[in-house]
């Protein structure tokens, strides 16, 4: 029996970390899920004892049993490695306008129409290690071949990983030198904040540093105003998602804070992350470890000094070869993650959604497995090229669009200094055709896929290959962060 599906321990059916049950799909750095009941010693299968009855799970979660530790190999029933503990697992979001799809309509291939772990491995190649995530995708960043996935199209809350779509759309349109004046609305953002001070000027580059490194929701809202307003940005985010083939994604808040009707999937986040890594400016922000955020004056005139900010990507300084990109967390979404790693001639992208445990170790274990066995693992699906995946036939109401949450700034904030404001247009993104190099001429050819409707985007696009090794690093100190999201 494939242990990644079901393991019987002490008479209990253990869904081994799938946490993504069959059926339509829910929903920074890593945070653990609080246990269902006060911590008690795990029950060993061989002991014959019983575990305490767990407390009920919150709405949107379901009871599950987990290994006492995150094993890299199947535990043997009746041994110490088979001890279990009770927890609450996220269940996929069930959206009324997203009925189940026929396998032939699933974006990326029929094998991705699964609620469990899917691989295609020759004899002798081990299964991927256990993961506490509700869903994940491991794929080759260059070719788009998916070598392992778990419930890849389950609808889930993306948390701050949605900021990658915000950046993918806004970075090519905004001059990094453009100055944006922070407002009270920006400063009042829920959750994690980089620390904008109302009435003070910040460059677009500063704002994207705050967005990527410390997941600043205040920075996300300031970027939206610079773009032309939250409504315009969200509209273009949803248009871009549709162009990518990310039909599981609906964006309603550029920060990724939880909003009813906002969701994505591990598959879609891989599409978005892969597209983002085509842009040089995106790669630089996503791989930056530290930076200095400018000081300001508060309402009393007191001068606040500049301070350092550090990237809260949980593996950026722990795993060799990390080149981006973004983590996320909310109480409803739990831990979410997109990562890109380059070792030698191979680059992998990994997404992890709805992790009920600290995800750092499990993500690194999946990456270890991917780099060790990518040459032998056969593709179970593909990250599709932009413009090639029509909306699923069963989803007759899907399409670009957004409903706003909170206040909406419909016009760009007047700015000073160099740079110009955006002109609303459909954004263009590039498919990854090489992990190492691609000429600007090739990039320009891809602009023609949308008729060149984005003015100035060509200048923002760097060579499409993923940068090898560590990218630009500048010294900075950690910012304050909120309690709702990072």
PDB file of N, CA and C in Angstrom, residues 137-148 270 274 340-341 345-350 370-371 374 379-383 432-435:
ATOM      1  N   UNK A 137       3.204  21.337  -5.301  1.00  0.00           N
ATOM      2  CA  UNK A 137       3.701  21.032  -6.640  1.00  0.00           C
ATOM      3  C   UNK A 137       5.216  21.148  -6.612  1.00  0.00           C
ATOM      4  N   UNK A 138       5.897  20.185  -7.220  1.00  0.00           N
ATOM      5  CA  UNK A 138       7.342  20.257  -7.449  1.00  0.00           C
ATOM      6  C   UNK A 138       7.550  20.139  -8.952  1.00  0.00           C
ATOM      7  N   UNK A 139       8.175  21.152  -9.560  1.00  0.00           N
ATOM      8  CA  UNK A 139       8.309  21.174 -11.013  1.00  0.00           C
ATOM      9  C   UNK A 139       9.670  21.711 -11.425  1.00  0.00           C
ATOM     10  N   UNK A 140      10.064  21.370 -12.635  1.00  0.00           N
ATOM     11  CA  UNK A 140      11.279  21.915 -13.229  1.00  0.00           C
ATOM     12  C   UNK A 140      10.979  23.333 -13.695  1.00  0.00           C
ATOM     13  N   UNK A 141      11.731  24.290 -13.201  1.00  0.00           N
ATOM     14  CA  UNK A 141      11.470  25.689 -13.517  1.00  0.00           C
ATOM     15  C   UNK A 141      11.690  25.981 -14.994  1.00  0.00           C
ATOM     16  N   UNK A 142      12.634  25.291 -15.615  1.00  0.00           N
ATOM     17  CA  UNK A 142      12.957  25.554 -17.018  1.00  0.00           C
ATOM     18  C   UNK A 142      11.933  24.951 -17.961  1.00  0.00           C
ATOM     19  N   UNK A 143      11.636  23.675 -17.784  1.00  0.00           N
ATOM     20  CA  UNK A 143      10.772  22.972 -18.734  1.00  0.00           C
ATOM     21  C   UNK A 143       9.301  23.032 -18.362  1.00  0.00           C
ATOM     22  N   UNK A 144       9.003  23.287 -17.089  1.00  0.00           N
ATOM     23  CA  UNK A 144       7.623  23.260 -16.627  1.00  0.00           C
ATOM     24  C   UNK A 144       7.109  21.871 -16.312  1.00  0.00           C
ATOM     25  N   UNK A 145       7.945  20.838 -16.423  1.00  0.00           N
ATOM     26  CA  UNK A 145       7.505  19.478 -16.117  1.00  0.00           C
ATOM     27  C   UNK A 145       7.283  19.315 -14.619  1.00  0.00           C
ATOM     28  N   UNK A 146       6.120  18.818 -14.249  1.00  0.00           N
ATOM     29  CA  UNK A 146       5.798  18.563 -12.845  1.00  0.00           C
ATOM     30  C   UNK A 146       6.212  17.138 -12.521  1.00  0.00           C
ATOM     31  N   UNK A 147       7.073  16.974 -11.511  1.00  0.00           N
ATOM     32  CA  UNK A 147       7.568  15.635 -11.181  1.00  0.00           C
ATOM     33  C   UNK A 147       6.885  15.057  -9.945  1.00  0.00           C
ATOM     34  N   UNK A 148       6.191  15.889  -9.185  1.00  0.00           N
ATOM     35  CA  UNK A 148       5.412  15.402  -8.040  1.00  0.00           C
ATOM     36  C   UNK A 148       4.380  16.460  -7.696  1.00  0.00           C
ATOM     37  N   UNK A 270       2.391  27.984  -8.763  1.00  0.00           N
ATOM     38  CA  UNK A 270       3.591  27.606  -9.511  1.00  0.00           C
ATOM     39  C   UNK A 270       3.643  28.330 -10.854  1.00  0.00           C
ATOM     40  N   UNK A 274       6.549  31.003 -11.519  1.00  0.00           N
ATOM     41  CA  UNK A 274       7.412  30.766 -12.675  1.00  0.00           C
ATOM     42  C   UNK A 274       7.431  31.979 -13.598  1.00  0.00           C
ATOM     43  N   UNK A 340      11.962  28.922  -5.305  1.00  0.00           N
ATOM     44  CA  UNK A 340      12.732  28.546  -6.494  1.00  0.00           C
ATOM     45  C   UNK A 340      14.175  28.331  -6.073  1.00  0.00           C
ATOM     46  N   UNK A 341      14.756  27.251  -6.561  1.00  0.00           N
ATOM     47  CA  UNK A 341      16.119  26.874  -6.183  1.00  0.00           C
ATOM     48  C   UNK A 341      16.866  26.437  -7.437  1.00  0.00           C
ATOM     49  N   UNK A 345      22.878  22.677 -13.231  1.00  0.00           N
ATOM     50  CA  UNK A 345      22.101  22.974 -14.432  1.00  0.00           C
ATOM     51  C   UNK A 345      20.599  22.834 -14.223  1.00  0.00           C
ATOM     52  N   UNK A 346      20.173  22.528 -13.003  1.00  0.00           N
ATOM     53  CA  UNK A 346      18.752  22.309 -12.773  1.00  0.00           C
ATOM     54  C   UNK A 346      18.173  23.352 -11.828  1.00  0.00           C
ATOM     55  N   UNK A 347      16.977  23.823 -12.167  1.00  0.00           N
ATOM     56  CA  UNK A 347      16.234  24.740 -11.306  1.00  0.00           C
ATOM     57  C   UNK A 347      14.869  24.132 -11.025  1.00  0.00           C
ATOM     58  N   UNK A 348      14.452  24.154  -9.774  1.00  0.00           N
ATOM     59  CA  UNK A 348      13.149  23.637  -9.378  1.00  0.00           C
ATOM     60  C   UNK A 348      12.306  24.755  -8.799  1.00  0.00           C
ATOM     61  N   UNK A 349      11.006  24.653  -9.007  1.00  0.00           N
ATOM     62  CA  UNK A 349      10.058  25.524  -8.328  1.00  0.00           C
ATOM     63  C   UNK A 349       9.152  24.636  -7.495  1.00  0.00           C
ATOM     64  N   UNK A 350       8.865  25.075  -6.284  1.00  0.00           N
ATOM     65  CA  UNK A 350       8.024  24.309  -5.375  1.00  0.00           C
ATOM     66  C   UNK A 350       6.972  25.232  -4.787  1.00  0.00           C
ATOM     67  N   UNK A 370      13.561  16.168  -4.975  1.00  0.00           N
ATOM     68  CA  UNK A 370      13.473  16.622  -6.355  1.00  0.00           C
ATOM     69  C   UNK A 370      14.817  16.677  -7.050  1.00  0.00           C
ATOM     70  N   UNK A 371      15.817  17.253  -6.386  1.00  0.00           N
ATOM     71  CA  UNK A 371      17.137  17.335  -7.007  1.00  0.00           C
ATOM     72  C   UNK A 371      17.784  15.951  -7.146  1.00  0.00           C
ATOM     73  N   UNK A 374      15.045  14.051 -10.017  1.00  0.00           N
ATOM     74  CA  UNK A 374      14.398  14.703 -11.164  1.00  0.00           C
ATOM     75  C   UNK A 374      14.787  14.063 -12.487  1.00  0.00           C
ATOM     76  N   UNK A 379       7.351  13.027 -15.950  1.00  0.00           N
ATOM     77  CA  UNK A 379       6.399  14.117 -15.747  1.00  0.00           C
ATOM     78  C   UNK A 379       4.992  13.575 -15.522  1.00  0.00           C
ATOM     79  N   UNK A 380       4.312  14.145 -14.538  1.00  0.00           N
ATOM     80  CA  UNK A 380       2.904  13.820 -14.306  1.00  0.00           C
ATOM     81  C   UNK A 380       1.997  14.944 -14.789  1.00  0.00           C
ATOM     82  N   UNK A 381       2.590  16.005 -15.283  1.00  0.00           N
ATOM     83  CA  UNK A 381       1.837  17.144 -15.781  1.00  0.00           C
ATOM     84  C   UNK A 381       2.801  18.253 -16.149  1.00  0.00           C
ATOM     85  N   UNK A 382       2.247  19.386 -16.541  1.00  0.00           N
ATOM     86  CA  UNK A 382       3.067  20.495 -17.006  1.00  0.00           C
ATOM     87  C   UNK A 382       2.512  21.820 -16.514  1.00  0.00           C
ATOM     88  N   UNK A 383       3.421  22.753 -16.277  1.00  0.00           N
ATOM     89  CA  UNK A 383       3.046  24.147 -16.083  1.00  0.00           C
ATOM     90  C   UNK A 383       2.868  24.732 -17.479  1.00  0.00           C
ATOM     91  N   UNK A 432       8.597  30.463 -19.259  1.00  0.00           N
ATOM     92  CA  UNK A 432       9.985  30.069 -19.037  1.00  0.00           C
ATOM     93  C   UNK A 432      10.363  29.039 -20.085  1.00  0.00           C
ATOM     94  N   UNK A 433      11.307  29.404 -20.940  1.00  0.00           N
ATOM     95  CA  UNK A 433      11.762  28.456 -21.950  1.00  0.00           C
ATOM     96  C   UNK A 433      13.175  27.980 -21.683  1.00  0.00           C
ATOM     97  N   UNK A 434      13.877  28.627 -20.754  1.00  0.00           N
ATOM     98  CA  UNK A 434      15.224  28.202 -20.389  1.00  0.00           C
ATOM     99  C   UNK A 434      15.499  28.628 -18.974  1.00  0.00           C
ATOM    100  N   UNK A 435      16.147  27.775 -18.215  1.00  0.00           N
ATOM    101  CA  UNK A 435      16.470  28.132 -16.841  1.00  0.00           C
ATOM    102  C   UNK A 435      17.749  28.931 -16.769  1.00  0.00           C
TER     103      UNK A 435
END
